[in-house]
Short mmCIF file of C-alpha atoms in Angstrom, two decimals:
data_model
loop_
_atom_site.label_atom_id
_atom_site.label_comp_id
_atom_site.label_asym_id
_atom_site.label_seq_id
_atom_site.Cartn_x
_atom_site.Cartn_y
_atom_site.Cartn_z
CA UNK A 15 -27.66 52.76 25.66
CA UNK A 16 -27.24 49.73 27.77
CA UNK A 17 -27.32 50.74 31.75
CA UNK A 18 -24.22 48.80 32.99
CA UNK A 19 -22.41 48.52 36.56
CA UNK A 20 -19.16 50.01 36.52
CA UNK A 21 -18.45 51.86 39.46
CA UNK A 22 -16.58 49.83 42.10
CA UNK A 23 -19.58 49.52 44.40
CA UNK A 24 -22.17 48.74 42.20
CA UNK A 25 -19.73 46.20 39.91
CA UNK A 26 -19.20 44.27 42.76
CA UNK A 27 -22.92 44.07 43.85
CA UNK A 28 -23.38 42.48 39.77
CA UNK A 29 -20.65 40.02 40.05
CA UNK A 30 -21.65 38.96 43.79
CA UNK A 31 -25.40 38.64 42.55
CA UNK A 32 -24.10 36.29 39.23
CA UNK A 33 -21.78 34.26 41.75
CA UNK A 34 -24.54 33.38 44.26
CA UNK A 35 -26.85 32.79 42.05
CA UNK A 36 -24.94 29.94 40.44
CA UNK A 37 -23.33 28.65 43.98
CA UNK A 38 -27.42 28.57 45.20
CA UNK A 39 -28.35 27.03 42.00
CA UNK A 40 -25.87 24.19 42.66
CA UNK A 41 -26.27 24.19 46.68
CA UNK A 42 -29.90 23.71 46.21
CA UNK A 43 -29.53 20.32 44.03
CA UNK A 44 -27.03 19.03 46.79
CA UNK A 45 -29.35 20.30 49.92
CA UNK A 46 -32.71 19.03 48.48
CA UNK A 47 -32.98 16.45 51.36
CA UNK A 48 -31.78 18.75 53.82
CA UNK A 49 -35.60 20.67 54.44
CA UNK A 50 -37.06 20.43 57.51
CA UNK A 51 -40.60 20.92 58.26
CA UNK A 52 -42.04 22.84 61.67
CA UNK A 53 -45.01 23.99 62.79
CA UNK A 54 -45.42 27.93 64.54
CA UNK A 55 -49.03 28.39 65.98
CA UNK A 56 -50.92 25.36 63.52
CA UNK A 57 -49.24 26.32 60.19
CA UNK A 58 -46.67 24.03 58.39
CA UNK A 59 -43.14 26.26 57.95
CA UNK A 60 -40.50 24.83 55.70
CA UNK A 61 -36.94 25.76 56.13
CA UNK A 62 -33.89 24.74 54.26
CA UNK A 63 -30.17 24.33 55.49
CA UNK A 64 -28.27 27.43 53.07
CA UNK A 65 -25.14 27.38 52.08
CA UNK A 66 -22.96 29.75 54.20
CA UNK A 67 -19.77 31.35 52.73
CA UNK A 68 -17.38 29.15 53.93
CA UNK A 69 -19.60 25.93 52.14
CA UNK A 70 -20.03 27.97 48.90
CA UNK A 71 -18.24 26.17 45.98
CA UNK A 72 -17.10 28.27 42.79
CA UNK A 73 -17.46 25.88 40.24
CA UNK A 74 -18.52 27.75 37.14
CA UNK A 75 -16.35 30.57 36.22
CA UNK A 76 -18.35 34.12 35.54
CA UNK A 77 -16.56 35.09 32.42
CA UNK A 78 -15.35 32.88 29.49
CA UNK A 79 -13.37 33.81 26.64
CA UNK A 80 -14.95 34.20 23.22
CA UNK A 81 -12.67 36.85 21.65
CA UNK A 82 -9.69 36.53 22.62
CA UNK A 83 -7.11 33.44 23.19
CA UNK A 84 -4.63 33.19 26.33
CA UNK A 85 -1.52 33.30 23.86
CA UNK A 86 -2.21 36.62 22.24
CA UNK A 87 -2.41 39.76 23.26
CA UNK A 88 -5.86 41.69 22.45
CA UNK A 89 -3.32 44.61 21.22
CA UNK A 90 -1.97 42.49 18.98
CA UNK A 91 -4.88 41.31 16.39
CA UNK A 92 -5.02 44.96 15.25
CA UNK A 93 -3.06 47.27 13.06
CA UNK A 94 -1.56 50.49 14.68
CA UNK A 95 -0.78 54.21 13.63
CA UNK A 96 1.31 56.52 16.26
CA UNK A 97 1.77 59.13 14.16
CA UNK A 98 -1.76 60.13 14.46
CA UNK A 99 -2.57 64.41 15.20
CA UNK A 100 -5.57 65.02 17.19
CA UNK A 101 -7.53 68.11 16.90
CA UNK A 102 -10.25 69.79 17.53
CA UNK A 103 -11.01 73.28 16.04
CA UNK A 104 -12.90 76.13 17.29
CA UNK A 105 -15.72 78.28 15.79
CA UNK A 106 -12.76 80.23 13.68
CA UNK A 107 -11.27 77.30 12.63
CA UNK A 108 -8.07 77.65 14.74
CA UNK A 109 -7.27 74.59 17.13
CA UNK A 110 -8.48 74.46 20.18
CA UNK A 111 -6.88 71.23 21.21
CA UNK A 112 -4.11 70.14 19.39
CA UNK A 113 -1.91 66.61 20.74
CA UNK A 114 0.43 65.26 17.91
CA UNK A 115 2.30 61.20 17.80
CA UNK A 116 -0.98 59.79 19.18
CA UNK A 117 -1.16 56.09 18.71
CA UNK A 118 -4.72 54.52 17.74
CA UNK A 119 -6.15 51.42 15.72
CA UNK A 120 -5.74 52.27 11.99
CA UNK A 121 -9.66 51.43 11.76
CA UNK A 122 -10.33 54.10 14.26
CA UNK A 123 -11.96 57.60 13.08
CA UNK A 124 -10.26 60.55 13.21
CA UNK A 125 -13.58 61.79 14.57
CA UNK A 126 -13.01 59.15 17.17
CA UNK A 127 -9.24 60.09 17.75
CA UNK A 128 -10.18 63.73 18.57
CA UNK A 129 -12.36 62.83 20.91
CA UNK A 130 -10.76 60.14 22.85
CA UNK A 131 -7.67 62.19 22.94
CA UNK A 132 -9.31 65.44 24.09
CA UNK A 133 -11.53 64.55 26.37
CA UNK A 134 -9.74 61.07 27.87
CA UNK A 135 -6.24 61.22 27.99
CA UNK A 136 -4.79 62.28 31.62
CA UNK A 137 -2.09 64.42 32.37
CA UNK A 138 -0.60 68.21 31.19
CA UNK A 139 -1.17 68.23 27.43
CA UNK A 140 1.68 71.47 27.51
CA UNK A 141 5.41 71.86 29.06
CA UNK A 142 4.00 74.58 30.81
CA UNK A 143 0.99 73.21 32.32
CA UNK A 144 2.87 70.40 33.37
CA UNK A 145 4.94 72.94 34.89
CA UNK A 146 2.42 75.02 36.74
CA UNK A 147 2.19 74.60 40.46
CA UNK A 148 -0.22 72.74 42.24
CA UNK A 149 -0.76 69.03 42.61
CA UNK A 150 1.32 66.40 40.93
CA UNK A 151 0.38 65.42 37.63
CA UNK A 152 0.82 62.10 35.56
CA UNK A 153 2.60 62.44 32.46
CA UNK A 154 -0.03 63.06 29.52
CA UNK A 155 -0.91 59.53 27.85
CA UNK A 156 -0.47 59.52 24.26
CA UNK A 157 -2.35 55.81 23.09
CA UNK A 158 -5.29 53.92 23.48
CA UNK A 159 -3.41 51.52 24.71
CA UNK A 160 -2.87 53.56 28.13
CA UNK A 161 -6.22 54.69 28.38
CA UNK A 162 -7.69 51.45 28.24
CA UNK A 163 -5.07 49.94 30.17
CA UNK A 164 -5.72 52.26 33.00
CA UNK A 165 -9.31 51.37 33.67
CA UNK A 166 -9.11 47.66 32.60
CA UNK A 167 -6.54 46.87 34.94
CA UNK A 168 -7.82 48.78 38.12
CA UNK A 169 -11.06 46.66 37.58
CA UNK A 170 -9.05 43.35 37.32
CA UNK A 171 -7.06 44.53 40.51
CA UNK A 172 -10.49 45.15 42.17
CA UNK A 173 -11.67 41.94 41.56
CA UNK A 174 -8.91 39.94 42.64
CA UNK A 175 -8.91 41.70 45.92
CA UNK A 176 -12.10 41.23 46.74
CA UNK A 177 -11.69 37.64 45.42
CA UNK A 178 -14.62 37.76 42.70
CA UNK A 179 -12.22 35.90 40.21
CA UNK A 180 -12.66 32.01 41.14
CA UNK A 181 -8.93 32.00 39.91
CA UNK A 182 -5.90 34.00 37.64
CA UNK A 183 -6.96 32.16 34.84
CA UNK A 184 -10.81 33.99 35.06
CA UNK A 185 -8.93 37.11 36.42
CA UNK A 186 -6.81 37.36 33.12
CA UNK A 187 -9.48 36.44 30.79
CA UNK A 188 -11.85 38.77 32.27
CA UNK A 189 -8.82 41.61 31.40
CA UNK A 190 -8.84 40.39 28.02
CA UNK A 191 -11.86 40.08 27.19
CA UNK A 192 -12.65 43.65 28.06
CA UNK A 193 -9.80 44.67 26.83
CA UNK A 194 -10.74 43.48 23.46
CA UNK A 195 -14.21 44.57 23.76
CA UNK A 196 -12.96 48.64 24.27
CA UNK A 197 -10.24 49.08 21.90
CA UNK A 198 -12.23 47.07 18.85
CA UNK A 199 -15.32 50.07 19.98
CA UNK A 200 -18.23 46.84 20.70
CA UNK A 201 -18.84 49.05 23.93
CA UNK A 202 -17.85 52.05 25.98
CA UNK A 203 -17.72 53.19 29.29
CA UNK A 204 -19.53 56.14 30.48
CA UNK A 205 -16.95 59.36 30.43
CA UNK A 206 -16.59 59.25 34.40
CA UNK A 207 -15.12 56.49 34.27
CA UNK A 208 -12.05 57.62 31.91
CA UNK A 209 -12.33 60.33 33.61
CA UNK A 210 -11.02 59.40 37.05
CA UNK A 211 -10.31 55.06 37.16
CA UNK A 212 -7.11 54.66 37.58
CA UNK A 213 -6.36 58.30 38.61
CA UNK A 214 -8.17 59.41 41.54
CA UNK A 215 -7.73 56.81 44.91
CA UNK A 216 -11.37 56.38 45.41
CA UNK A 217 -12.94 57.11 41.55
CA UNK A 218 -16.31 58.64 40.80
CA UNK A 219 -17.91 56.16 37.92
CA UNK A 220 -21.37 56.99 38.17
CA UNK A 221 -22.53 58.97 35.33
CA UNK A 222 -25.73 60.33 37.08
CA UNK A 223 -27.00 61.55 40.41
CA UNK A 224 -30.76 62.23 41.55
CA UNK A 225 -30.47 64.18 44.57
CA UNK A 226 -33.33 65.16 47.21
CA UNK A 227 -33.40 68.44 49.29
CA UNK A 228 -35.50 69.79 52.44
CA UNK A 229 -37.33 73.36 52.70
CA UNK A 230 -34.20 74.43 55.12
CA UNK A 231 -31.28 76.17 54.76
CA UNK A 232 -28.75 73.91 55.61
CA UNK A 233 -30.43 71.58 53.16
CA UNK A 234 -29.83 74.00 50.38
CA UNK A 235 -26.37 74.38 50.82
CA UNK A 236 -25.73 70.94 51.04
CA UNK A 237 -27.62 70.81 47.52
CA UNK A 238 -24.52 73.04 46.25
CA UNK A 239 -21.05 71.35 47.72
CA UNK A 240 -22.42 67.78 46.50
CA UNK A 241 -23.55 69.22 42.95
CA UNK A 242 -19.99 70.70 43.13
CA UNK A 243 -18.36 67.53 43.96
CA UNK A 244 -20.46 65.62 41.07
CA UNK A 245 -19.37 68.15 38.70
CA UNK A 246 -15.71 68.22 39.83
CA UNK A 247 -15.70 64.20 39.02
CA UNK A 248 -17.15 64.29 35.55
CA UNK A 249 -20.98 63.71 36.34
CA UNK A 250 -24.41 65.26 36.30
CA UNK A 251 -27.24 65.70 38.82
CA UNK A 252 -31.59 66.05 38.74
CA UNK A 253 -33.28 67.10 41.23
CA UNK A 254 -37.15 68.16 42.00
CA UNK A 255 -36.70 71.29 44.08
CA UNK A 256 -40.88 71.24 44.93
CA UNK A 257 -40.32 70.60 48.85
CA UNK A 258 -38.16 73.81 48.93
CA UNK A 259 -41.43 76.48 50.22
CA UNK A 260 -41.94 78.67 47.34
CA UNK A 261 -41.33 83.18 47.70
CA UNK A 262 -44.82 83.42 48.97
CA UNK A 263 -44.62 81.89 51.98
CA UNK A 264 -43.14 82.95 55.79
CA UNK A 265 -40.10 82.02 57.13
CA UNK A 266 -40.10 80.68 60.83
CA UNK A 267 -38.17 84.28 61.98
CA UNK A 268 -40.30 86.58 59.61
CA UNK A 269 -40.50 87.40 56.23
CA UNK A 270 -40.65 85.64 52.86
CA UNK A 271 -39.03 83.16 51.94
CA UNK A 272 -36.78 83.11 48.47
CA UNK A 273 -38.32 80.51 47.13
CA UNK A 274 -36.62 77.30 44.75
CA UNK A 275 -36.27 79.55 41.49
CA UNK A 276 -34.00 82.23 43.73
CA UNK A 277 -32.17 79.18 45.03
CA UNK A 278 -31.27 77.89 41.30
CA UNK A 279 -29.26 81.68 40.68
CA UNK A 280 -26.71 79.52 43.07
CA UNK A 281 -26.61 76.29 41.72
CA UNK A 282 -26.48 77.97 38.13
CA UNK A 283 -23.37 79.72 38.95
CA UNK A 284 -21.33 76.82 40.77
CA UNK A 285 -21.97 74.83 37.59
CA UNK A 286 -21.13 77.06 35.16
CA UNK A 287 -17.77 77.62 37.55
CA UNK A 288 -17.43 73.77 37.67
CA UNK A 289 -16.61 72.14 34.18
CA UNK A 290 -17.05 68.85 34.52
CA UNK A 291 -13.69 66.20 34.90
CA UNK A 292 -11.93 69.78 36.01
CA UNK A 293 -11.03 70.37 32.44
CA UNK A 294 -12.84 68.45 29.65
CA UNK A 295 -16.61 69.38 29.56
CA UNK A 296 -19.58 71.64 31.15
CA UNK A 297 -21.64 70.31 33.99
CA UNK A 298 -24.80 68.40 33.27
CA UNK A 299 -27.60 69.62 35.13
CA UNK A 300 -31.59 69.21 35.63
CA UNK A 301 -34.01 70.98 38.03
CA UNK A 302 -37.91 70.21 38.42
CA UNK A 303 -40.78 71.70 40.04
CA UNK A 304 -44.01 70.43 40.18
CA UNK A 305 -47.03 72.51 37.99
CA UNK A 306 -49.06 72.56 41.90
CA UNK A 307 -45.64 74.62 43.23
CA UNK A 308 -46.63 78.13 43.84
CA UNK A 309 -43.77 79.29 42.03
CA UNK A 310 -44.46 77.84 38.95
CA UNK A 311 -45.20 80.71 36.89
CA UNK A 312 -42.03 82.11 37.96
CA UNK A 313 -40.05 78.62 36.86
CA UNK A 314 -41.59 78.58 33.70
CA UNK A 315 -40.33 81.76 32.33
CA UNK A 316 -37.25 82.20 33.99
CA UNK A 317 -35.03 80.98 31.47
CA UNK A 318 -36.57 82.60 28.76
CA UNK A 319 -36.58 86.03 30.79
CA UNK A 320 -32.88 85.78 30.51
CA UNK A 321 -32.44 84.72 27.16
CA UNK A 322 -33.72 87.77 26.08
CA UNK A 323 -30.94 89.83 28.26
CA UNK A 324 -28.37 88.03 26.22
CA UNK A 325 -30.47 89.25 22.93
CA UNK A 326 -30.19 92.65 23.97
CA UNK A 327 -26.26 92.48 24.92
CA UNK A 328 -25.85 90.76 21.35
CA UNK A 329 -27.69 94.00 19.24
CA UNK A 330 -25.49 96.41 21.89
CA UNK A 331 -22.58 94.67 20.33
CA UNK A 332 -21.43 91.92 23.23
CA UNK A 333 -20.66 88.32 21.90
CA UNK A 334 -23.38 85.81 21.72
CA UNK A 335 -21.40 82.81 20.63
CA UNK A 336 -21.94 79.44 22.89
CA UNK A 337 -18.82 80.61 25.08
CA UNK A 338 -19.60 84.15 24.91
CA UNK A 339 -19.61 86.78 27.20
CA UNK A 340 -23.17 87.76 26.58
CA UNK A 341 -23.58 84.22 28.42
CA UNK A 342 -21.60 84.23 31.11
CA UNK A 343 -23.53 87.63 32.52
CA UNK A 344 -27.05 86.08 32.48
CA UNK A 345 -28.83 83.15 34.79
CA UNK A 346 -29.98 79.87 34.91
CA UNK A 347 -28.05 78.84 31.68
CA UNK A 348 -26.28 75.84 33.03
CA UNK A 349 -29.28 73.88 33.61
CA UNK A 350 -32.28 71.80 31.61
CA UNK A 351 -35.52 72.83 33.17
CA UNK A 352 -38.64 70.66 33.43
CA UNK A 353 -42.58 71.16 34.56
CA UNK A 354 -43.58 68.34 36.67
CA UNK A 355 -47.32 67.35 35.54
CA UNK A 356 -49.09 65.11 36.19
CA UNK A 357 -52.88 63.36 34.46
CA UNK A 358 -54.88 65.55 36.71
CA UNK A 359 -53.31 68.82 35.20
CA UNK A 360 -53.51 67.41 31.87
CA UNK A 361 -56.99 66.61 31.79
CA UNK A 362 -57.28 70.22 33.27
CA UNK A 363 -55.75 71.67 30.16
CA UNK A 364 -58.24 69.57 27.92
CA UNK A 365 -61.36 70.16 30.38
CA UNK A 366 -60.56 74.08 30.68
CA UNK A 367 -60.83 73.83 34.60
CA UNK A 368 -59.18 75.98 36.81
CA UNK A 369 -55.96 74.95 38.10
CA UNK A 370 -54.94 75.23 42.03
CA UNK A 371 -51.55 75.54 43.49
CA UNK A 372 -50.96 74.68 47.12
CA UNK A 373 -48.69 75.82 49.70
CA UNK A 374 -45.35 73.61 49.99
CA UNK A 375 -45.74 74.36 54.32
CA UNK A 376 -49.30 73.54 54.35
CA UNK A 377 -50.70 72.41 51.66
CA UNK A 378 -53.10 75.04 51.47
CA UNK A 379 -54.41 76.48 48.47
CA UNK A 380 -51.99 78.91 46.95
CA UNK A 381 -52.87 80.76 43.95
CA UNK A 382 -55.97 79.71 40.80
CA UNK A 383 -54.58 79.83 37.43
CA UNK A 384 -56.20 78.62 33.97
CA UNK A 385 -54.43 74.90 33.29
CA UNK A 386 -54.32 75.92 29.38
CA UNK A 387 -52.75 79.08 30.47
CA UNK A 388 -50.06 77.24 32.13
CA UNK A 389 -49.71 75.20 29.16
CA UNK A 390 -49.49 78.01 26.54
CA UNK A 391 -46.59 79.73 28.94
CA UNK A 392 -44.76 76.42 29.09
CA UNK A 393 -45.12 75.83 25.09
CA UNK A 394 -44.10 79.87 24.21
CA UNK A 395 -40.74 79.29 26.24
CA UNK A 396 -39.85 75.88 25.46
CA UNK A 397 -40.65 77.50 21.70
CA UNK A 398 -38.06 80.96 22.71
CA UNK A 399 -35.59 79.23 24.64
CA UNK A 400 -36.05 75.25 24.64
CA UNK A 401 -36.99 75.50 28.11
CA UNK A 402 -38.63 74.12 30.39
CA UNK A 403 -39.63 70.45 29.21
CA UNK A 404 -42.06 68.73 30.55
CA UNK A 405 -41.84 65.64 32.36
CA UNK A 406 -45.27 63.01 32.50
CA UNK A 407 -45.28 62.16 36.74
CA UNK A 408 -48.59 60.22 37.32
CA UNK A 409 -47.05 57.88 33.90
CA UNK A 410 -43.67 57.88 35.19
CA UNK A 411 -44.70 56.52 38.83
CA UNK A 412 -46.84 53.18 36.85
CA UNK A 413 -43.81 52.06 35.41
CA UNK A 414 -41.76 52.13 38.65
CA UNK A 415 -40.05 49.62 38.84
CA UNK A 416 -39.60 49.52 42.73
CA UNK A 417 -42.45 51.48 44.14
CA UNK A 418 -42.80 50.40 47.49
CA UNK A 419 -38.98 52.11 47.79
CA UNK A 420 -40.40 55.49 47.51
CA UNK A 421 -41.85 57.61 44.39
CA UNK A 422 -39.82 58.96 41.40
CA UNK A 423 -39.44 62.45 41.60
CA UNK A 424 -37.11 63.49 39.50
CA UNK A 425 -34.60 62.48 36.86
CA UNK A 426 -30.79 62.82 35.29
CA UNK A 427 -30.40 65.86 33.44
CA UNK A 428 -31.02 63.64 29.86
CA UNK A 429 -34.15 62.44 31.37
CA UNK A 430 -33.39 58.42 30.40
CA UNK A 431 -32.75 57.94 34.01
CA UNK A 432 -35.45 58.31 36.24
CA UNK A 433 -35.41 56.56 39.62
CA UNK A 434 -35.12 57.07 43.66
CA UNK A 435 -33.89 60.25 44.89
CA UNK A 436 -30.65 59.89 46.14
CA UNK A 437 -29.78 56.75 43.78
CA UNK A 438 -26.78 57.10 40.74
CA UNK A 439 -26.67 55.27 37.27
CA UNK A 440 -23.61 54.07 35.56
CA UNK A 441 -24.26 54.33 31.85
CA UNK A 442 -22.53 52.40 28.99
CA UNK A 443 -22.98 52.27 25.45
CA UNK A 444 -22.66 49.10 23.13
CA UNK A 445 -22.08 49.51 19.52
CA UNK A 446 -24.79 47.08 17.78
CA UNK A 447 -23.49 47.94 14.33
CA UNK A 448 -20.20 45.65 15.62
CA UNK A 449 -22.08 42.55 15.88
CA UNK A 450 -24.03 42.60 12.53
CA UNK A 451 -22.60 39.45 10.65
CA UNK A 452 -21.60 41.50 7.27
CA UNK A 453 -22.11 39.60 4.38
CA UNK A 454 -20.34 41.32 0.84
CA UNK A 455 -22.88 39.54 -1.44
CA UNK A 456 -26.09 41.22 0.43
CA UNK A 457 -25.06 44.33 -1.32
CA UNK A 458 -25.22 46.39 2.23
CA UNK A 459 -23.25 44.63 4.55
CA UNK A 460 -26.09 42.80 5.93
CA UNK A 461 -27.22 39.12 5.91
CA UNK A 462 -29.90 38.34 3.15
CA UNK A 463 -33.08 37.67 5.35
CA UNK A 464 -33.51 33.33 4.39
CA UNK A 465 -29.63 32.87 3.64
CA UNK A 466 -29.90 30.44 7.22
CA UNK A 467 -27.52 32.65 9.09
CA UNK A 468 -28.83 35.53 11.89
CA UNK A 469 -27.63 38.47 10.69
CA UNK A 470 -27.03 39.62 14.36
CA UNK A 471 -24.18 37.64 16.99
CA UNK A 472 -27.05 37.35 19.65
CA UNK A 473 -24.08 35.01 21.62
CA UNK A 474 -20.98 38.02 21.15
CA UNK A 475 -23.70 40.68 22.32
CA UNK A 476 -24.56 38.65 25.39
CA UNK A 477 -21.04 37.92 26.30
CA UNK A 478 -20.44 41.79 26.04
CA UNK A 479 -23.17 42.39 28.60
CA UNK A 480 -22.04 39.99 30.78
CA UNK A 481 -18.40 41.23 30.78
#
């Protein structure tokens, strides 16, 4: 997967950062003679006049055509069907989802028809959810065409009003371009941003959310309405729940505290509530405490614990299918769960050293456990239940890329994005198997390695990135 910059924000930071780049590039050439030299307190200090908005010049455009021309319509190179059925079946083989007279490329799948269908297309699929009350609805979209449409043109309207086009000419080819790009499957957006671009007035594109929380109860709740809200758009959330105090500590007014693994019961619950989109998928969701939390023990096997409640509903006759009640009556199943660890526990586990826990109030020491004993609980219920995983913290931290901003904690619920708390990611994928240069006499589709042709359109792969 290729991390690109498609949520309004964040695409306008990319095409900004391209455009001044270029402009300073070319200011710099014209300005060379324009450095002055001072001196503050003995040292030699060189400044340079810069070019100021209103002096910029946009002389090279940001996006070129390669794939398209400015006479034909994208839509047009490729063959259609509109008489296409999607559907997806259940466990029983009945449909599920069911949308007849959709229109796709003839090259498309029918894998890829169900899915785009299903999951993409706005609107009330039935006569009588379109008549149900509530909120206005648009009518359901039925081809590609409109999906793609949607999204392309609300980011070509973007950029021409905030003016990152240096004319119509880029503005159309940029729509073009893209266009061509989605509907021949080179790339893909990440599903928020079906989801909700050209449907919701202020669209939620990022694909993932780190979050960060306090040890207070305000904090906590706050944890749940914006996991909510990420859910209700069509994203996921991580978060490292080791600063909430664990159940063995006081509370300011008396008593113990709950500690993070009581909190989760909550979060649990609003996500399995929450499908993600509204409609179209489950929530994506990670939690993470660190092995030095004094909870840990209680983390580890939580998931695991429950599992086994769902075994025993199964034998006493209950369903234990993936959407099964057995499911719905246990916790903590709407979340990946990972140990935090970091070299220091790991050489503990080789070295056979006790391992200490500390307070999350004071940092005292909490309670001594066996580091291989840790291990062993974390490997039998990632073996039972495929929880927790484990995620490598003192390794993570030396590949930051941006540490004096503050450590990584904690990740996206697939784990590929691991970053600031509080930060997002905006996710694409680009289909490599599209820019292989097939040749018929290789035998496999690919280009004979000495036949003086790359086998792979380095230039078309490039221009896709930068689109």
């Amino acid at each position: 997967m290729a991390r690109g910059l498609f949520c309004r924000g964040s695409y306008r930071r990319d095409l900004t950062a391209q455009r001044h780049i270029r402009e300073a590039a070319a200011a710099a050439e014209s300005s060379a003679g324009n450095a002055t030299t001072t001196r503050t307190g003995g040292e030699p200090v060189t400044t340079e006049t810069r070019p100021t908005a209103d002096t910029r010049t946009q002389t090279t455009p940001l996006i070129t055509r390669r794939f398209t021309r400015p006479d034909v319509d994208p839509y047009d190179e490729l063959q259609w069907e509109s008489d296409r059925t999607a559907v997806i079946a259940g466990a029983d083989g009945a449909p599920v989802f069911e949308q007849k007279d959709v229109e796709f490329p003839s090259d498309w799948s029918q894998n890829a028809t169900n899915v785009v269908a299903s999951k993409y297309f706005r609107g009330p699929l039935t006569e009588e959810a379109a008549a149900a009350p509530g909120d206005s609805a648009p009518i359901r979209e039925r081809s590609v065409k409109q999906l793609i449409d949607r999204v392309v043109n609300g980011l070509t309207d973007w950029g021409r009003a905030d003016g990152y086009f240096r004319d119509e000419e880029e503005a159309q080819t940029f729509q073009a371009e893209l266009k061509h790009i989605l509907v021949n499957q080179k790339a893909c957006f990440n599903s928020p941003v079906w989801f909700n671009l050209g449907i919701e007035e202020k669209p939620q594109c990022s694909a993932c959310f780190i979050l960060s929380i306090e040890d207070s109860m305000d904090s906590i709740l706050e944890w749940y309405r914006t996991e909510g809200k990420i859910f209700k758009g069509g994203s996921g959330s991580g978060i490292n729940l080791s600063s909430v105090r664990s159940s063995k500590e006081r509370l300011t007014a008396g008593g113990l505290a709950s500690g993070p693994v009581s909190f989760m019961r909550g979060a649990d619950a609003i996500a399995g509530t929450i499908k993600s989109g509204g409609k179209t998928r489950r929530a994506a969701k990670m939690v993470i405490l660190n092995v030095d939390h004094p909870d840990i023990d209680e983390f580890i096997k939580c998931k695991a614990g429950e599992e086994r409640k769902a075994y025993a509903l199964g034998d006493a006759g209950y369903d234990v299918s993936l959407d099964g009640d057995a499911w719905v009556s246990i916790q903590y199943q709407n979340a990946n769960n990972s140990v935090r660890v970091s070299d220091d526990f790991m050489r503990a586990v080789v070295e056979d050293p006790e391992w200490q826990t500390r307070y999350v109030t004071t940092g005292e020491p909490a309670q001594t456990y066996r580091a291989r004993d840790l291990m062993r609980k974390i490997a039998d219920a990632a073996w039972e239940c495929a929880d927790p995983g484990m995620q490598y913290d003192t390794k993570i931290n030396e590949w930051h890329t941006c540490p004096n901003s503050g450590p990584i904690t904690a990740s996206n619920p697939c784990s590929e994005y691991m970053h600031l708390d509080d930060s997002a990611c905006n996710l694409a994928s680009i289909n490599l198997l599209k820019f292989l240069d097939e040749d018929p006499s290789a035998g496999r589709g690919y280009r004979q390695a000495g036949s003086g042709q790359a086998p792979f359109d380095i230039e078309g792969y490039r221009h896709t990135c930068a689109v």
